[in-house]
Coordinates of N, CA and C in Angstrom, one line a residue:
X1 N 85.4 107.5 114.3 CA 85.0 106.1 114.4 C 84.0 105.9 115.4
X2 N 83.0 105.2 115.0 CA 81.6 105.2 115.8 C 81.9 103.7 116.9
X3 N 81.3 103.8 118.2 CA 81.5 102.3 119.0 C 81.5 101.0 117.8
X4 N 80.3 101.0 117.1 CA 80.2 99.9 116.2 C 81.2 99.6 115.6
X5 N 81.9 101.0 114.7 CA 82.8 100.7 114.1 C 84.5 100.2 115.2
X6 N 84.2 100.5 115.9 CA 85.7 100.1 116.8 C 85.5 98.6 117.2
X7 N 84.4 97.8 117.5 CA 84.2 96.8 117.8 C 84.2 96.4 116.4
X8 N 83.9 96.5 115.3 CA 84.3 95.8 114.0 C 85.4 96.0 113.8
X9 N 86.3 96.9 113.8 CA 87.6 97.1 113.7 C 88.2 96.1 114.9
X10 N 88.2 95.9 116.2 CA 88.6 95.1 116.6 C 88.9 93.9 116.3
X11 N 87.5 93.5 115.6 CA 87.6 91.8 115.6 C 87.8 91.8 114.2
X12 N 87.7 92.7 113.0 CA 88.0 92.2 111.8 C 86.8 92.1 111.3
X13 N 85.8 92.1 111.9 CA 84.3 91.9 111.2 C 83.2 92.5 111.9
X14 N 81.6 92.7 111.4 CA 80.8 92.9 112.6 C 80.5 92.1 113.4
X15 N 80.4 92.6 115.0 CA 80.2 91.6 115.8 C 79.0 90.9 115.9
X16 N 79.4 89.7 116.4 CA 78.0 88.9 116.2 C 77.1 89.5 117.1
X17 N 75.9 89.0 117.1 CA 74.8 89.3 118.1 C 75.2 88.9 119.4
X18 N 75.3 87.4 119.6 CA 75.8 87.1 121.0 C 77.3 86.3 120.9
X19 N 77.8 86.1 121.9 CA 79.1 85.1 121.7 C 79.3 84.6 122.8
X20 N 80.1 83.6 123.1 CA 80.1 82.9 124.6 C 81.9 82.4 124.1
X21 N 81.9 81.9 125.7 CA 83.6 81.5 125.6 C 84.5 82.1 125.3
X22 N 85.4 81.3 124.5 CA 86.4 81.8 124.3 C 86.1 83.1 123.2
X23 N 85.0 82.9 122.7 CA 84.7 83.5 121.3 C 84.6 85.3 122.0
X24 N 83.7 85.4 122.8 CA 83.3 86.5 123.6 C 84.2 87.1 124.3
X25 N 85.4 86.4 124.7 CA 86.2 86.8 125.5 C 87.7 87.6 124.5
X26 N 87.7 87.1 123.5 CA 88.3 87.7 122.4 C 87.9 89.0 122.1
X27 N 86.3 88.8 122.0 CA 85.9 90.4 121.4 C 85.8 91.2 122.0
X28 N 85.6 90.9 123.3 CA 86.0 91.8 124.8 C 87.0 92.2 124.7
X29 N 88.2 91.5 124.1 CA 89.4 92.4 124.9 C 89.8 92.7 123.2
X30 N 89.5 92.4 122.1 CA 90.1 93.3 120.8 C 89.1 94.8 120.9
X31 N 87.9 94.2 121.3 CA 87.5 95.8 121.8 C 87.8 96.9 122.4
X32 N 88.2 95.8 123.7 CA 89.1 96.9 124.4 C 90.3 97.2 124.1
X33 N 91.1 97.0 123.2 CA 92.0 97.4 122.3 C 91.9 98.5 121.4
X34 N 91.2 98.3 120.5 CA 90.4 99.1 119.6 C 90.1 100.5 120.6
X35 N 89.1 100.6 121.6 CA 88.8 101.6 122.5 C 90.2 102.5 122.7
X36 N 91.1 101.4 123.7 CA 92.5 102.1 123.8 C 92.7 103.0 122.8
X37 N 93.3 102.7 121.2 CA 93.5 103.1 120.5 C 92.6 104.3 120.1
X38 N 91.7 104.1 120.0 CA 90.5 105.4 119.8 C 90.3 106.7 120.8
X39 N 90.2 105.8 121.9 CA 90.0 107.0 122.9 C 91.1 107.4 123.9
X40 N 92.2 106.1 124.0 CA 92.5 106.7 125.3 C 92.2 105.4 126.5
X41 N 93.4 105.6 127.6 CA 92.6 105.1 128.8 C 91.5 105.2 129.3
X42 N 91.5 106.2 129.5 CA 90.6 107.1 130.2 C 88.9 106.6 129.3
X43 N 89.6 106.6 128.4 CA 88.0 106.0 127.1 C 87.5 104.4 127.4
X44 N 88.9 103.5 128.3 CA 88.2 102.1 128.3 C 87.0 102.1 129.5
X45 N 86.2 101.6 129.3 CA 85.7 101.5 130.8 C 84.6 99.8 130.2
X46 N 84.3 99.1 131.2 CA 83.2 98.1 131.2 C 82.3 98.6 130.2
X47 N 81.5 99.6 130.6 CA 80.6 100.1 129.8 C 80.4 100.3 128.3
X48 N 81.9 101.2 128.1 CA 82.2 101.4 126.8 C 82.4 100.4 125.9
X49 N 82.7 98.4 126.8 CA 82.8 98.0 126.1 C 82.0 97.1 125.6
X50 N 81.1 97.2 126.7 CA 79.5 96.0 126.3 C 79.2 97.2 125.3
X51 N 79.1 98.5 124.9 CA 78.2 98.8 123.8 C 79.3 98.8 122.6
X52 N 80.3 99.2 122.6 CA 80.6 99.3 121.6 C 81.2 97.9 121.0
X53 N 81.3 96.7 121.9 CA 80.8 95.0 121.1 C 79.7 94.7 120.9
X54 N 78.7 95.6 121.3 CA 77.5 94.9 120.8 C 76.5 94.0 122.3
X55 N 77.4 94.2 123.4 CA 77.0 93.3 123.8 C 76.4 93.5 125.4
X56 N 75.5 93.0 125.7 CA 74.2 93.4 126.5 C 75.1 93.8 128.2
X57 N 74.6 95.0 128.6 CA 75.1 95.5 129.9 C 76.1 94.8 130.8
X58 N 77.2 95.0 131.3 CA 77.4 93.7 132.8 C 78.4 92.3 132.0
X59 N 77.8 92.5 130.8 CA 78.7 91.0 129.5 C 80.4 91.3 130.0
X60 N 80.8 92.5 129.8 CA 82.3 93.1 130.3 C 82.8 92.3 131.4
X61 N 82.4 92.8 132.5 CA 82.3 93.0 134.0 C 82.1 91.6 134.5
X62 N 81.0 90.4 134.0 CA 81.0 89.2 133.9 C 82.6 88.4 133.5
X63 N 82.9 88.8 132.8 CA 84.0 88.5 132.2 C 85.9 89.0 132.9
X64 N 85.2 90.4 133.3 CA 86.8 90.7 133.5 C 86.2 91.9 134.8
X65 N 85.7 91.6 136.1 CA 85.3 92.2 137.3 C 85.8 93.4 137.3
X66 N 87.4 93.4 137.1 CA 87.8 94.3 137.7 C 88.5 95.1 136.6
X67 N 89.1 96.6 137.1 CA 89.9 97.0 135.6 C 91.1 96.6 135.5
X68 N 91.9 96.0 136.8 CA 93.4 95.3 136.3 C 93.1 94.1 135.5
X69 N 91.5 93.6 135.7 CA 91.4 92.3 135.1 C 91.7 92.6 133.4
X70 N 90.6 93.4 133.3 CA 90.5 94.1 132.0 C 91.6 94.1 131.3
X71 N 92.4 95.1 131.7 CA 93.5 95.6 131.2 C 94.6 94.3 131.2
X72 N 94.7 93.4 132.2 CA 95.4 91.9 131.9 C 94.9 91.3 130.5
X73 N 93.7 91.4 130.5 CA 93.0 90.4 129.0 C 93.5 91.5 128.0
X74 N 93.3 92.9 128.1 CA 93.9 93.9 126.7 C 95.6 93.1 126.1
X75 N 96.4 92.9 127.7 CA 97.6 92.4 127.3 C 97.8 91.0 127.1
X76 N 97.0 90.4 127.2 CA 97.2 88.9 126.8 C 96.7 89.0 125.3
X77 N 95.5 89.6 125.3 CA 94.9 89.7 124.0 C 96.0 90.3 122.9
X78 N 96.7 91.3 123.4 CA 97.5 91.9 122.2 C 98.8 91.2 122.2
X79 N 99.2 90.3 123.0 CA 100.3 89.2 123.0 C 100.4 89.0 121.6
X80 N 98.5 87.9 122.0 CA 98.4 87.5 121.0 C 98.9 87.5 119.3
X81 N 97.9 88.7 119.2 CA 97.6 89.4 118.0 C 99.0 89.9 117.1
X82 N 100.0 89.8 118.2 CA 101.1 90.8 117.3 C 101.8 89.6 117.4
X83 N 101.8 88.6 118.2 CA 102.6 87.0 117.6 C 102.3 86.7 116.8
X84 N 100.9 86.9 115.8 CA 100.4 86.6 114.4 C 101.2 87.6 113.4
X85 N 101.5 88.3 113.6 CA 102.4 89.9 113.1 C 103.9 89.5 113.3
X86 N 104.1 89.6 113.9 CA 105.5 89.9 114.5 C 106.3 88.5 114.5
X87 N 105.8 86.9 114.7 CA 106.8 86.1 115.1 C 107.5 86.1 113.7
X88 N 108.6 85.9 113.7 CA 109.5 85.5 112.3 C 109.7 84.3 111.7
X89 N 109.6 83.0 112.4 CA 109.0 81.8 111.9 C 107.8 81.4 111.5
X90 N 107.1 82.4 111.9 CA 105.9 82.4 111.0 C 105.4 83.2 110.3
X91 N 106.6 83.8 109.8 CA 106.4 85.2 108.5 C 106.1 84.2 106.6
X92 N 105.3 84.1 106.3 CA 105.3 83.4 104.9 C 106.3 84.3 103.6
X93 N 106.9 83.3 102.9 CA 108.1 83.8 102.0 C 107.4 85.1 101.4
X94 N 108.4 86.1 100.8 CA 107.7 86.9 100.4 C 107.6 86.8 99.2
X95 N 107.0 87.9 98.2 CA 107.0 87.7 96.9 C 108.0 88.2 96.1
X96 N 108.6 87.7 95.1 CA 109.7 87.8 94.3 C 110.9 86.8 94.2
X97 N 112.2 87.5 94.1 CA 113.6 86.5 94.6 C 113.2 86.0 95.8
X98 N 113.5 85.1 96.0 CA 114.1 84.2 97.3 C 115.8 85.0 97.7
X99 N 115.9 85.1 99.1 CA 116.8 85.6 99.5 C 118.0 85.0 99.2
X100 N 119.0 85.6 99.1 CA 120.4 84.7 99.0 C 120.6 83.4 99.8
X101 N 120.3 82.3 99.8 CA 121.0 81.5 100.8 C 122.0 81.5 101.0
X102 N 123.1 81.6 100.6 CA 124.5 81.6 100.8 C 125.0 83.0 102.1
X103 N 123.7 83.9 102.1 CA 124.3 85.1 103.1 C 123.1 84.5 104.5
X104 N 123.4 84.2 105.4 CA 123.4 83.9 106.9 C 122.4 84.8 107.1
X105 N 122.7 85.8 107.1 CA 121.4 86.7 107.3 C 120.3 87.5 106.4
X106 N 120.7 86.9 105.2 CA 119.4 87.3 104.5 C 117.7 86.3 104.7
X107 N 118.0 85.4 105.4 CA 116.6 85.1 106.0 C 116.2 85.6 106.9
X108 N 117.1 85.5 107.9 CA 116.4 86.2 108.9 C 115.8 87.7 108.7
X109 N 116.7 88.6 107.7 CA 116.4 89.7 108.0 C 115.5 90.2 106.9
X110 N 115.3 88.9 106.1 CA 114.3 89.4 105.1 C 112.6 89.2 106.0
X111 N 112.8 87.9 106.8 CA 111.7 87.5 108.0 C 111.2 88.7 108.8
X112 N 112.2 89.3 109.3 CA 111.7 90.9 110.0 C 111.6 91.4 109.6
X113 N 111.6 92.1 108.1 CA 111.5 93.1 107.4 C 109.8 93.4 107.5
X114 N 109.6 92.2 106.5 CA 108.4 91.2 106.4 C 107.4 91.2 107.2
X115 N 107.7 91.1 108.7 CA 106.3 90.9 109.9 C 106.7 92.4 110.4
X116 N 107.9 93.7 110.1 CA 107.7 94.4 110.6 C 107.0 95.8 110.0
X117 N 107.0 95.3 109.0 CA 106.5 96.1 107.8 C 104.6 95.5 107.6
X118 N 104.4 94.7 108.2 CA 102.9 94.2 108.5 C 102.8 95.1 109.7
X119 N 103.4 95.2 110.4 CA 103.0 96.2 111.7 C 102.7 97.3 111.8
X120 N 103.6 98.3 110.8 CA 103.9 99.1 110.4 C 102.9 99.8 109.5
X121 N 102.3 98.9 108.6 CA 101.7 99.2 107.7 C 99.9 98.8 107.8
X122 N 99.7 97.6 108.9 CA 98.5 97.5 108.8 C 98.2 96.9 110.4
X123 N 98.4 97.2 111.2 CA 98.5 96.9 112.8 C 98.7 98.5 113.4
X124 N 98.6 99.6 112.8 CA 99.2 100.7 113.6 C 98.1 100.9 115.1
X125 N 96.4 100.8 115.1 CA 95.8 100.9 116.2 C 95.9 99.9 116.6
X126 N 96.8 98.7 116.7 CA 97.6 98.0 117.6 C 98.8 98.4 118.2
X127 N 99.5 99.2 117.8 CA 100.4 99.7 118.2 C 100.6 101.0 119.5
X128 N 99.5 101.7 119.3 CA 98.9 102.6 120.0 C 98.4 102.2 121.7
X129 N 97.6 101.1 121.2 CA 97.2 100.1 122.1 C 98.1 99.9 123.1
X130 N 98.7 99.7 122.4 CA 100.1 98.9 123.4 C 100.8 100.0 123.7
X131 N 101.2 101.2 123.6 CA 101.5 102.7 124.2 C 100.7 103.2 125.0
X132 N 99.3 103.0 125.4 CA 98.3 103.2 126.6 C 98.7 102.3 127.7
X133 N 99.0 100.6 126.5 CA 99.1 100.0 128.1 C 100.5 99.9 128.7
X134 N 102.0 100.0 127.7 CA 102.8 100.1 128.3 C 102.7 100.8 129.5
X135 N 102.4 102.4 129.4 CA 102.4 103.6 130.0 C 101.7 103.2 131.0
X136 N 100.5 102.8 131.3 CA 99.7 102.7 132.6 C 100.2 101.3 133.0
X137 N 101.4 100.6 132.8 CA 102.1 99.4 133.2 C 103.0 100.3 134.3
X138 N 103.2 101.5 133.7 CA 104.6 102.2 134.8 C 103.7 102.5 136.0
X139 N 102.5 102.7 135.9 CA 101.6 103.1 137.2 C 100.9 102.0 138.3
X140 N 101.2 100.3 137.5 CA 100.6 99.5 137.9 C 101.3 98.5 138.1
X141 N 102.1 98.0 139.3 CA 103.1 97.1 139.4 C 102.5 95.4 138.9
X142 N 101.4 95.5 139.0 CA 100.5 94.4 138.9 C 100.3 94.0 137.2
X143 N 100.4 95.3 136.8 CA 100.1 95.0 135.1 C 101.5 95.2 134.7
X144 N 102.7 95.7 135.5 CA 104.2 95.9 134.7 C 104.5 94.7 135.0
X145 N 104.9 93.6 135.9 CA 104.8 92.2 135.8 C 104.2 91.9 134.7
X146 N 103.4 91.4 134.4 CA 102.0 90.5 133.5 C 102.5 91.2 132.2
X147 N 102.7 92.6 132.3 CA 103.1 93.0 130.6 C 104.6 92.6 130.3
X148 N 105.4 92.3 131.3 CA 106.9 92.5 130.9 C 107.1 90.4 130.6
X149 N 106.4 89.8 131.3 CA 106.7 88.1 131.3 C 105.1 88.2 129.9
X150 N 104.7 88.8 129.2 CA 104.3 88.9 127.6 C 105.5 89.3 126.6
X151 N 106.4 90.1 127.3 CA 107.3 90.5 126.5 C 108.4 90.1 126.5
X152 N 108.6 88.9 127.5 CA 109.8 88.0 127.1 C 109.9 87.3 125.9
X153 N 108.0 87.2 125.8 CA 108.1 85.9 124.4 C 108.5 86.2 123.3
X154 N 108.7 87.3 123.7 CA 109.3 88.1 121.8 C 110.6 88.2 121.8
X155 N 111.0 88.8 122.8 CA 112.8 88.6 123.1 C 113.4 87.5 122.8
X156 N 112.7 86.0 123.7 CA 113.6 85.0 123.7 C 113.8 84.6 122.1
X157 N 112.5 83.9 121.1 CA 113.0 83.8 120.3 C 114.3 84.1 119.2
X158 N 114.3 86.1 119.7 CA 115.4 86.7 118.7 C 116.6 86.2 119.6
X159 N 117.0 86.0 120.5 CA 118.1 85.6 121.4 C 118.3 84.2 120.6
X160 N 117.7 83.4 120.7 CA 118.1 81.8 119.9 C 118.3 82.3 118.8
X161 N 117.8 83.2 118.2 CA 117.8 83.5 116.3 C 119.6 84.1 116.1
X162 N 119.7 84.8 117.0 CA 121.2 85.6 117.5 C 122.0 84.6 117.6
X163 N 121.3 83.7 118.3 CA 122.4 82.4 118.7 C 123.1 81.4 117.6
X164 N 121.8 80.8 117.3 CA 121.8 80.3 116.0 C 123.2 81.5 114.7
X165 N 123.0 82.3 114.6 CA 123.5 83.0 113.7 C 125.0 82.6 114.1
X166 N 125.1 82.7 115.1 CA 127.1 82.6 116.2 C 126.8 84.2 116.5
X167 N 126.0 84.4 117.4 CA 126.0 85.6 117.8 C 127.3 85.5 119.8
X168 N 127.7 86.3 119.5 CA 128.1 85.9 120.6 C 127.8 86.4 122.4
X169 N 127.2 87.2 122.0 CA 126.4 87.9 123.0 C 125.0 88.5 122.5
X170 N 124.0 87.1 122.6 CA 123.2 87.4 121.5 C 121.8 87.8 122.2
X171 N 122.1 87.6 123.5 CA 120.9 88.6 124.4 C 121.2 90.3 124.6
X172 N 122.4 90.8 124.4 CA 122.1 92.1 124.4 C 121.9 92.2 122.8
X173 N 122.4 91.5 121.9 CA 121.8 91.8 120.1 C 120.5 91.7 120.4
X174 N 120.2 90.6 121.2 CA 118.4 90.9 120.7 C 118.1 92.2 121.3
X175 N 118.4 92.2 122.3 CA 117.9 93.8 123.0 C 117.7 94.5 122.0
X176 N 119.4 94.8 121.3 CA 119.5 96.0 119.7 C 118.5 96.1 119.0
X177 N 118.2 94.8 118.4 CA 117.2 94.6 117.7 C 115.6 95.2 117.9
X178 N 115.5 94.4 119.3 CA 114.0 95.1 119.6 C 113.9 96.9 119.7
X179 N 115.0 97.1 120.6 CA 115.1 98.6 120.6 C 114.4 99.5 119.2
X180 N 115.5 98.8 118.2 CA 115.5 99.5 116.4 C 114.4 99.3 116.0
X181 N 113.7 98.1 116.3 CA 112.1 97.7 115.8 C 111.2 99.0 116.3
X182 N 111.2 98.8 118.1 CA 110.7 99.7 118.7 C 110.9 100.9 118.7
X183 N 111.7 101.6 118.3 CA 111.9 102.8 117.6 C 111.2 103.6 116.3
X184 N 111.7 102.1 115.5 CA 110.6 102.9 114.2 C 109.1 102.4 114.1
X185 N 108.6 101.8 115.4 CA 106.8 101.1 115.8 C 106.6 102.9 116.2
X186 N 107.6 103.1 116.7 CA 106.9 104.2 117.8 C 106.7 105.3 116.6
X187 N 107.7 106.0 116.0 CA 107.9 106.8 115.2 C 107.2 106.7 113.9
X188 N 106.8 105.4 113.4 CA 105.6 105.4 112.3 C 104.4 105.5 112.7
X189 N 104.3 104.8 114.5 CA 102.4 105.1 114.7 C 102.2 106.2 115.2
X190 N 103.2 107.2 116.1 CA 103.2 108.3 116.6 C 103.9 109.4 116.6
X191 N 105.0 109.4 116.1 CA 106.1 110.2 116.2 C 105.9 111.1 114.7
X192 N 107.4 111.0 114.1 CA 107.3 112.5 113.7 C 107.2 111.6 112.0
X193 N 107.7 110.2 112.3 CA 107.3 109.4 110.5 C 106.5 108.9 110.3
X194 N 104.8 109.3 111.0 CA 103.4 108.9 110.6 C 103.4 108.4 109.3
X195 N 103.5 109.7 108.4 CA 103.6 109.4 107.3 C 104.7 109.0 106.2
X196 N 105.5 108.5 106.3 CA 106.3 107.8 105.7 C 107.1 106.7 106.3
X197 N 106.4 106.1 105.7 CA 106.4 104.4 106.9 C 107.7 103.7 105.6
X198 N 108.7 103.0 106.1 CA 109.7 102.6 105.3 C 108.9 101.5 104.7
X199 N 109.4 101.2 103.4 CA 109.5 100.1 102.8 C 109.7 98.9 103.1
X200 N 109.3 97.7 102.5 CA 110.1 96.3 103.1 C 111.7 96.1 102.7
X201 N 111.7 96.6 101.4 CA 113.1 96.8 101.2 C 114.1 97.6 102.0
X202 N 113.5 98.5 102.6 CA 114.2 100.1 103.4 C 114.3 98.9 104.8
X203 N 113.7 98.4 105.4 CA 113.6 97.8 106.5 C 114.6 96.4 106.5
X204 N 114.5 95.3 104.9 CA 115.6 94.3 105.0 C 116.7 95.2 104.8
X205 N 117.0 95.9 104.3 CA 118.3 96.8 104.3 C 118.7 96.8 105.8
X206 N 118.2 97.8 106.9 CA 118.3 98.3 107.8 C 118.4 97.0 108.8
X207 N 117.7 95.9 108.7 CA 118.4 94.8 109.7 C 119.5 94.2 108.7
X208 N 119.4 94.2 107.6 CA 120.8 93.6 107.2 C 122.0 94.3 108.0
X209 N 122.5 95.6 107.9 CA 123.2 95.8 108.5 C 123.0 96.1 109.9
X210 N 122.0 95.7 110.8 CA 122.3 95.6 112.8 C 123.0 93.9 112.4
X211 N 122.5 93.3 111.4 CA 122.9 91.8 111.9 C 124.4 91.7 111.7
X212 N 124.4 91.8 110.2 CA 126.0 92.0 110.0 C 127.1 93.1 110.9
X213 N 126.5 93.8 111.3 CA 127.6 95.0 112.4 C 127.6 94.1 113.9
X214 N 126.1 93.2 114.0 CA 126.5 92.3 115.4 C 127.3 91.0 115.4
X215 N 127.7 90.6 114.2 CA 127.6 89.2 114.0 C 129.2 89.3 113.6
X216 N 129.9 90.5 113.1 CA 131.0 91.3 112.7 C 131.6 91.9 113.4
X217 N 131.1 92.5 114.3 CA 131.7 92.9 115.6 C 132.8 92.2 116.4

């Protein structure tokens, strides 16, 4: 993948000639996303990312001085991005049957199936991304704060979702949950099931039963 192409891959499109605001500050850090995933830490740098967005020397550096800054916008930026992926109330119905209503957890776990199977299937140099920056979060007390209060926002929701269900101890379920997600994020974008990424069906199966074995328990 060529710079151009990682700054297009970033943002989903080619980048424009110039950009300002918020607009610029986006493609800065899906860039430097994209970079992560391509190269590596060691591959992000200021430099790497005014060329490979397109965008004129120092544009970076203007923007994000420093490299904890940097690396702060990589993690706000990919907050973002995987809250478009990942949240469950904003997963759209899928296609076919409509889930049982009568079973408690076949929304929910048709909802996860659904955003985790988007992850899975078309987010993977997102996923990567976020394995660069976990890792240099263990090196950086400054970025393990900043990355871990990003990663509440995903927890709390499944904790009310737990709750809502009659979970009874539905902050260590959420834990369960994320764990199993994060398990097979890791194992389809890096591990040893690259290539055989489960199904949406293989996946509502598989949270049907963590919900029912927590909710049963």
């Amino acid at each position: 993948m060529t710079a151009d192409r990682t700054a297009a891959s970033a943002s989903g499109a080619s980048p424009p000639a110039s950009a300002s605001g918020a607009s610029r500050a986006e493609l800065i850090a899906d860039t430097a996303l994209a970079l992560l995933a391509e190269r590596g830490m060691r591959g992000l740098t200021h430099r790497a990312v005014d060329e490979a967005a397109g965008l004129p020397l120092g544009s970076t550096s203007n923007h994000a001085r420093t490299r904890a800054a940097l690396l702060k916008a990589a993690v706000r930026r990919l907050a973002q991005r995987e809250a478009e992926v990942l949240a469950p109330d904003e997963m759209p119905r899928p296609a076919g049957p409509a889930p049982d209503e009568t079973d408690p957890v076949a929304g929910p776990a048709d909802a996860l199936a659904l955003a985790l199977h988007r992850s899975l299937t078309t987010q993977r140099d997102l996923l990567i991304a976020r394995y660069e920056l976990a890792l240099e979060a263990t090196r950086r007390p400054e970025l393990r704060e900043f990355y871990d209060a990003t990663g509440r926002g995903f927890r709390e929701p499944l904790e009310a979702m737990m709750t809502a269900l009659g979970s009874t101890e539905p902050r260590r379920h959420a834990r369960s949950l994320v764990a199993w997600c994060e398990g097979l994020m890791f194992s389809c974008a890096a591990g040893a099931d690259h290539d055989a990424v489960p199904d949406r069906a293989a996946l509502r199966t598989g949270f049907q039963e963590l919900l029912r074995g927590m909710l049963d328990g």
